[in-house]
Coordinates of C-alpha atoms and ligand atoms in Angstrom, one line a residue:
M25 CA -46.8 24.8 -49.0
S26 CA -43.5 26.6 -49.0
T27 CA -41.0 23.8 -48.7
R28 CA -38.2 24.9 -51.1
S29 CA -35.1 23.0 -50.3
S30 CA -32.1 25.2 -49.6
T31 CA -30.4 24.3 -52.9
N32 CA -33.2 25.6 -55.1
S33 CA -33.9 28.7 -53.2
P34 CA -33.6 32.0 -55.2
L35 CA -31.8 33.2 -52.1
T36 CA -29.0 30.7 -52.1
Q37 CA -28.5 31.2 -55.9
A38 CA -28.5 35.0 -55.8
R39 CA -25.4 36.9 -56.6
R40 CA -26.6 40.1 -55.0
V41 CA -29.3 40.2 -52.2
V42 CA -31.2 43.1 -50.8
I43 CA -32.7 42.5 -47.3
K44 CA -35.3 44.9 -45.9
V45 CA -35.9 45.1 -42.2
G46 CA -39.1 46.7 -40.9
S47 CA -39.2 49.0 -37.8
A48 CA -41.5 46.5 -35.9
L49 CA -38.7 44.0 -35.9
L50 CA -35.8 46.3 -35.1
V51 CA -37.4 48.4 -32.4
E52 CA -38.9 46.8 -29.3
S53 CA -42.5 48.1 -29.0
G54 CA -42.4 48.4 -25.2
T55 CA -39.1 50.2 -24.7
G56 CA -38.6 51.9 -28.0
R57 CA -35.0 50.5 -28.0
I58 CA -33.2 48.5 -30.6
N59 CA -33.8 44.8 -30.3
R60 CA -30.1 44.0 -30.2
A61 CA -30.3 40.3 -29.4
W62 CA -32.4 39.8 -32.6
L63 CA -30.3 42.2 -34.7
E64 CA -27.1 40.3 -33.8
T65 CA -28.7 37.1 -35.3
L66 CA -29.7 39.0 -38.4
I67 CA -26.2 40.3 -38.8
E68 CA -24.7 36.8 -38.4
D69 CA -27.1 35.6 -41.2
L70 CA -25.9 38.4 -43.5
L71 CA -22.3 37.7 -42.8
R72 CA -22.9 34.1 -43.7
L73 CA -24.2 35.1 -47.1
R74 CA -21.2 37.3 -47.6
Q75 CA -18.8 34.5 -46.6
R76 CA -20.2 32.3 -49.3
G77 CA -19.6 35.0 -51.9
Q78 CA -22.9 36.8 -52.0
Q79 CA -23.1 40.6 -52.0
V80 CA -25.6 42.0 -49.4
I81 CA -27.4 45.4 -49.2
L82 CA -29.5 46.1 -46.1
V83 CA -32.5 48.5 -46.2
S84 CA -33.3 49.3 -42.7
S85 CA -36.2 51.2 -41.2
G86 CA -36.4 52.2 -37.6
A87 CA -35.2 55.8 -37.6
I88 CA -38.5 57.3 -36.7
A89 CA -39.4 54.7 -34.2
L90 CA -36.1 55.2 -32.4
G91 CA -36.1 58.9 -32.5
R92 CA -39.6 59.5 -31.3
R93 CA -38.8 57.8 -28.0
Q94 CA -35.7 59.9 -27.6
L95 CA -37.7 63.1 -28.2
S96 CA -40.6 61.9 -26.0
L97 CA -43.1 62.2 -28.8
G98 CA -45.5 59.6 -27.4
K99 CA -47.2 56.8 -29.2
G100 CA -49.9 58.6 -31.3
P101 CA -49.6 59.6 -35.0
L102 CA -46.9 62.2 -35.7
R103 CA -47.1 65.3 -37.8
L104 CA -44.8 65.3 -40.8
E105 CA -42.3 67.6 -39.2
E106 CA -42.3 65.6 -36.0
S107 CA -41.5 62.4 -38.0
Q108 CA -38.7 64.2 -39.7
A109 CA -37.3 65.4 -36.5
A110 CA -37.6 61.9 -35.1
A111 CA -35.8 60.5 -38.1
A112 CA -33.0 62.9 -37.7
V113 CA -32.5 61.7 -34.1
G114 CA -33.2 58.1 -34.8
Q115 CA -31.0 57.6 -37.9
I116 CA -27.8 58.4 -36.1
R117 CA -28.6 55.8 -33.4
L118 CA -29.5 53.3 -36.1
A119 CA -26.3 53.9 -38.0
H120 CA -24.3 53.6 -34.8
A121 CA -25.8 50.3 -33.9
Y122 CA -25.0 48.9 -37.4
K123 CA -21.5 50.3 -37.2
E124 CA -20.9 48.6 -33.8
L125 CA -22.3 45.3 -34.7
L126 CA -20.6 45.1 -38.2
E127 CA -17.2 46.6 -37.4
S128 CA -16.7 44.3 -34.4
R129 CA -17.0 41.5 -37.0
Q130 CA -14.5 43.2 -39.4
V131 CA -17.1 44.4 -41.9
T132 CA -17.2 48.1 -43.0
V133 CA -20.6 49.6 -43.0
A134 CA -21.7 52.4 -45.3
Q135 CA -24.8 54.5 -44.7
V136 CA -26.7 55.6 -47.8
L137 CA -29.8 57.8 -47.4
L138 CA -32.0 58.1 -50.5
T139 CA -35.0 60.1 -51.5
L140 CA -37.6 59.3 -54.1
E141 CA -35.9 61.7 -56.5
D142 CA -32.7 59.8 -56.2
S143 CA -34.4 56.8 -57.8
E144 CA -36.6 58.7 -60.3
R145 CA -34.2 61.3 -61.7
R146 CA -31.9 59.8 -64.2
R147 CA -28.7 61.4 -63.2
R148 CA -29.2 60.9 -59.5
Y149 CA -30.3 57.4 -60.2
L150 CA -27.0 56.7 -62.0
N151 CA -25.0 58.3 -59.3
A152 CA -26.7 56.3 -56.6
R153 CA -26.2 53.2 -58.6
A154 CA -22.5 53.8 -59.2
T155 CA -22.0 54.5 -55.5
L156 CA -23.7 51.2 -54.5
E157 CA -21.6 49.3 -57.1
T158 CA -18.4 50.9 -55.8
L159 CA -19.3 50.1 -52.2
L160 CA -20.0 46.5 -52.9
T161 CA -16.8 46.1 -55.0
L162 CA -14.8 47.5 -52.1
G163 CA -16.4 45.0 -49.8
A164 CA -18.5 47.4 -47.7
L165 CA -22.0 46.6 -46.5
P166 CA -24.4 49.4 -47.5
V167 CA -27.2 50.1 -45.0
I168 CA -29.9 52.2 -46.7
N169 CA -32.8 54.2 -45.4
E170 CA -35.0 56.9 -46.9
N171 CA -33.6 60.4 -46.2
D172 CA -36.8 61.2 -44.1
T173 CA -35.5 64.5 -42.8
V174 CA -35.5 66.2 -46.2
A175 CA -38.2 64.2 -48.0
T176 CA -41.5 66.2 -48.0
T177 CA -44.9 64.7 -48.4
E178 CA -45.1 64.8 -52.2
I179 CA -41.7 63.4 -52.7
R180 CA -41.2 60.6 -50.3
Y181 CA -41.7 56.9 -50.4
G182 CA -42.8 56.8 -46.8
D183 CA -42.4 53.1 -46.8
N184 CA -39.2 51.1 -47.1
D185 CA -40.8 48.3 -49.1
R186 CA -40.9 50.2 -52.3
L187 CA -37.6 51.9 -51.5
A188 CA -36.0 48.5 -51.1
A189 CA -37.5 47.3 -54.4
R190 CA -36.0 50.4 -56.1
V191 CA -32.7 49.7 -54.5
A192 CA -32.9 46.1 -55.8
Q193 CA -33.6 47.4 -59.3
M194 CA -30.9 50.1 -59.1
A195 CA -28.3 47.6 -57.9
G196 CA -29.3 44.9 -60.4
A197 CA -30.0 42.5 -57.4
D198 CA -31.4 39.1 -58.1
C199 CA -33.1 38.6 -54.8
L200 CA -35.1 40.9 -52.4
I201 CA -36.2 39.7 -49.0
L202 CA -38.8 41.7 -47.1
L203 CA -38.5 40.7 -43.4
S204 CA -41.9 41.6 -42.2
D205 CA -44.4 41.0 -39.4
V206 CA -46.4 38.7 -41.7
D207 CA -45.2 35.4 -43.1
G208 CA -46.5 36.0 -46.6
L209 CA -49.5 36.7 -48.8
Y210 CA -52.9 35.3 -48.0
T211 CA -56.2 35.4 -50.0
G212 CA -57.6 37.4 -47.1
D213 CA -56.6 38.8 -43.7
P214 CA -55.7 35.7 -41.7
H215 CA -56.4 37.4 -38.4
R216 CA -60.0 38.0 -39.4
D217 CA -60.8 35.4 -41.9
P218 CA -60.1 31.8 -40.8
A219 CA -60.7 30.6 -44.4
A220 CA -57.9 32.8 -45.7
Q221 CA -55.4 30.7 -47.7
F222 CA -51.7 31.1 -47.8
I223 CA -50.1 31.7 -51.3
P224 CA -46.5 30.3 -51.5
E225 CA -45.7 31.5 -55.0
V226 CA -46.8 34.3 -57.3
R227 CA -45.8 34.2 -61.0
Q228 CA -48.0 37.1 -62.1
I229 CA -49.4 40.0 -60.1
T230 CA -53.0 39.8 -61.4
P231 CA -55.9 42.1 -60.2
E232 CA -56.9 39.2 -57.9
I233 CA -53.5 39.2 -56.3
D234 CA -53.7 43.0 -55.9
A235 CA -57.1 42.7 -54.3
M236 CA -55.5 40.5 -51.6
G237 CA -53.3 43.4 -50.6
G238 CA -56.2 45.6 -49.5
R239 CA -55.8 49.4 -49.3
P240 CA -52.4 51.0 -48.8
A241 CA -51.7 52.1 -45.2
S242 CA -51.4 55.8 -45.1
E243 CA -49.5 56.4 -41.8
F244 CA -45.9 57.3 -42.1
G245 CA -43.7 54.3 -41.8
S246 CA -46.2 51.5 -42.1
G247 CA -46.3 49.7 -45.4
G248 CA -48.9 46.9 -45.1
M249 CA -49.5 44.3 -47.8
A250 CA -50.5 46.8 -50.5
T251 CA -47.1 48.5 -50.5
K252 CA -45.4 45.0 -50.5
L253 CA -47.3 44.2 -53.7
L254 CA -46.2 47.5 -55.3
A255 CA -42.7 46.6 -54.3
A256 CA -43.1 43.1 -55.9
R257 CA -44.2 44.7 -59.1
I258 CA -41.0 46.9 -59.2
A259 CA -38.8 43.9 -58.3
V260 CA -40.1 41.4 -60.8
A261 CA -40.1 43.9 -63.6
A262 CA -36.4 44.3 -62.9
G263 CA -35.9 40.5 -63.0
C264 CA -35.5 40.2 -59.2
H265 CA -37.1 37.5 -57.1
M266 CA -38.9 38.9 -54.0
C267 CA -39.9 37.2 -50.9
I268 CA -42.1 38.2 -48.0
T269 CA -41.4 36.3 -44.7
D270 CA -41.9 36.7 -41.0
G271 CA -38.7 38.4 -39.6
H272 CA -39.6 38.0 -35.9
P273 CA -37.7 34.8 -35.1
R274 CA -34.0 34.9 -34.5
H275 CA -31.8 34.2 -37.6
P276 CA -34.7 35.1 -39.9
V277 CA -32.6 34.6 -43.1
S278 CA -31.2 31.2 -42.1
R279 CA -34.7 30.1 -41.3
L280 CA -35.9 31.1 -44.7
E281 CA -33.2 29.0 -46.3
E282 CA -34.3 26.1 -44.0
G283 CA -37.8 26.3 -45.5
A284 CA -39.7 28.8 -43.3
R285 CA -43.0 29.9 -44.6
C286 CA -42.8 32.7 -47.1
T287 CA -44.3 33.9 -50.4
W288 CA -42.0 34.2 -53.4
F289 CA -42.7 36.5 -56.3
V290 CA -41.0 35.1 -59.4
P291 CA -39.8 37.2 -62.3
G292 CA -40.0 36.2 -65.9
A293 CA -36.4 37.1 -66.6
T294 CA -33.0 37.7 -65.0
P295 CA -32.0 41.2 -64.0
I296 CA -29.8 41.7 -67.0
A297 CA -32.3 40.3 -69.4
A298 CA -35.0 42.5 -67.9
R299 CA -32.8 45.5 -68.3
K300 CA -32.0 44.6 -71.8
Q301 CA -35.6 44.2 -72.7
W302 CA -36.3 47.6 -71.3
I303 CA -33.4 49.1 -73.4
A304 CA -34.5 47.4 -76.6
G305 CA -38.1 48.6 -76.0
T306 CA -37.1 52.3 -75.8
L307 CA -39.6 54.0 -78.1
R308 CA -37.5 57.0 -79.1
P309 CA -33.8 56.7 -78.6
A310 CA -32.4 60.2 -77.8
G311 CA -29.6 60.0 -80.4
A312 CA -27.4 57.7 -82.4
V313 CA -23.7 56.8 -82.7
T314 CA -22.1 55.4 -85.9
I315 CA -19.4 52.8 -85.4
D316 CA -16.7 51.3 -87.6
H317 CA -16.3 47.7 -88.7
G318 CA -13.9 46.8 -85.9
A319 CA -16.3 48.0 -83.3
L320 CA -19.1 46.1 -84.9
H321 CA -17.2 42.9 -84.7
A322 CA -16.4 43.6 -81.0
L323 CA -20.1 44.3 -80.3
L324 CA -21.2 41.1 -82.0
A325 CA -18.6 39.2 -79.9
G326 CA -20.4 40.6 -76.8
R327 CA -17.9 43.3 -76.0
S328 CA -18.5 46.9 -74.9
L329 CA -18.4 49.9 -77.3
L330 CA -15.3 52.0 -76.8
P331 CA -15.0 55.6 -78.0
A332 CA -12.2 54.5 -80.4
G333 CA -14.6 52.6 -82.5
V334 CA -17.1 55.4 -83.0
T335 CA -17.0 57.6 -86.1
G336 CA -19.9 60.0 -85.4
A337 CA -22.7 60.9 -83.0
R338 CA -25.9 62.8 -83.4
G339 CA -28.9 63.9 -81.3
Q340 CA -29.1 65.5 -77.9
F341 CA -28.5 63.1 -75.1
E342 CA -27.4 63.0 -71.5
R343 CA -25.4 60.3 -69.7
G344 CA -27.9 57.5 -69.1
D345 CA -30.0 58.1 -72.2
T346 CA -30.7 55.3 -74.6
V347 CA -29.1 55.7 -78.1
S348 CA -29.1 53.7 -81.3
V349 CA -25.9 52.2 -82.5
L350 CA -25.6 52.3 -86.3
T351 CA -23.3 50.3 -88.7
P352 CA -21.1 52.2 -91.1
E353 CA -23.9 51.7 -93.6
G354 CA -26.4 53.3 -91.3
A355 CA -28.4 50.2 -90.2
E356 CA -29.4 50.1 -86.5
V357 CA -27.6 47.2 -85.0
A358 CA -27.9 47.8 -81.3
R359 CA -29.3 50.1 -78.6
G360 CA -27.6 51.0 -75.4
I361 CA -27.4 53.3 -72.4
I362 CA -24.7 55.8 -73.2
G363 CA -22.1 56.7 -70.6
Y364 CA -21.5 60.3 -71.8
S365 CA -23.5 63.4 -72.8
D366 CA -23.6 64.4 -76.5
A367 CA -21.1 67.2 -75.9
D368 CA -18.6 65.0 -74.1
A369 CA -19.1 62.1 -76.6
A370 CA -18.3 64.4 -79.5
R371 CA -14.9 65.2 -77.9
I372 CA -13.9 61.6 -77.1
I373 CA -15.1 59.6 -80.2
G374 CA -12.3 58.2 -82.2
R375 CA -9.9 58.5 -79.3
Q376 CA -8.4 55.9 -76.9
S377 CA -10.1 55.5 -73.5
A378 CA -6.8 56.3 -71.8
E379 CA -7.0 59.8 -73.2
I380 CA -10.4 60.6 -71.7
P381 CA -9.2 62.3 -68.5
D382 CA -6.9 64.6 -70.5
I383 CA -9.6 65.5 -73.0
L384 CA -12.5 66.0 -70.6
G385 CA -10.7 66.9 -67.4
F386 CA -12.4 64.1 -65.4
R387 CA -12.1 60.3 -65.4
G388 CA -15.4 58.8 -66.7
R389 CA -16.0 55.3 -67.8
D390 CA -13.7 53.6 -70.3
E391 CA -16.7 52.5 -72.4
L392 CA -19.0 54.7 -74.3
I393 CA -21.6 52.0 -73.8
H394 CA -20.9 49.2 -71.4
R395 CA -21.8 45.7 -72.6
D396 CA -24.3 45.2 -69.7
D397 CA -26.1 48.3 -71.0
L398 CA -26.0 47.2 -74.7
V399 CA -28.5 45.1 -76.5
L400 CA -28.0 43.8 -80.0
L401 CA -31.1 44.0 -82.2
Q402 CA -32.4 40.9 -83.9
G403 CA -30.7 40.1 -87.2
A404 CA -27.5 42.0 -86.2
R405 CA -24.7 40.8 -88.5
P406 CA -21.2 42.0 -89.5
Ligands
LIG507 N1 -37.9 55.4 -43.2 C1 -38.7 55.1 -42.0 C2 -37.8 55.0 -40.8 O1 -36.7 54.6 -40.9 C3 -39.4 53.8 -42.1 C4 -40.3 53.6 -43.3 C5 -41.0 52.2 -43.2 O2 -41.3 51.7 -42.1 O3 -41.3 51.5 -44.2 O4 -38.3 55.1 -39.7

């Protein structure tokens, strides 16, 4: 069964970890209040990961569950606008609890509320990604939830499992932990079927695995196994390990490291390799840039593409589009995600990066294509 030693766990090896906490763990069902005693032990676990050099992002549910009590909305199903009102009231309490618990331990907490569009629209995706990167670099702990108050039915996740997987993808995380009220994936519903078998590891999400998830739950805020499997698809495609484990016990993350039962979903590649495969596989690059021999050597040595090494650009592209990189002779040598639009690129090519703010009037990235966003095509030679 799941008896990974703490040394080989994808969790201990991860550089960047996303941890998702479900409402059922965070909010006591009887009182509708935050389960503080439990939450403190989770926070201690997260701080331990940070102390040993890992970056941590928390995706926390609980806004609706907390707000509905405050608004006396009872226990039955809520209408969309009631859920949204509850989220508005609950989110502030949630954020306050995290602020208190983290800042008393000298950790700065940052609240990030995302909508589905923030992860699906390229520019917003890039902005959200840059914000997360900056927060982590500055040592803050991002606490993320869906922006439930503004997300309408058609454009909301409704479950934080998929939101957390998107966040993991966006942040290039290598490990996603779903702290849940089940301890992993079973061949059937273990509450109803005594013969249901536990599955410790999934290397491929086959139709048989999908069938084990059952139907997606439709009620606001309850994911169920089906949405966890959808989350797993997103995570492993992004090169991120994902784990489902029971979050109820105190110190749930430490317990996981000590070998608590869980299901691991194992990706075929690392986050960077997965991203590069995706870039290389772009069917129609939006444009192309031609580079000089100096830049070509830099690229082949694994460096970024700077505007100074570019001699021309063509096509219509936005920041975040994939473009081809051409040698002076016109051969496609690489593909990459460009950091500037065609109009801005046209103005900065051939110039030094230090001149960018003067030319464009804002300070963008130094690189036209960052090396993490650049993939050399097979057979690339000087
Ligand atoms: N965003 C919802 C909330 O904070 C929870 C969604 C979920 O439970 O997955 O209440």
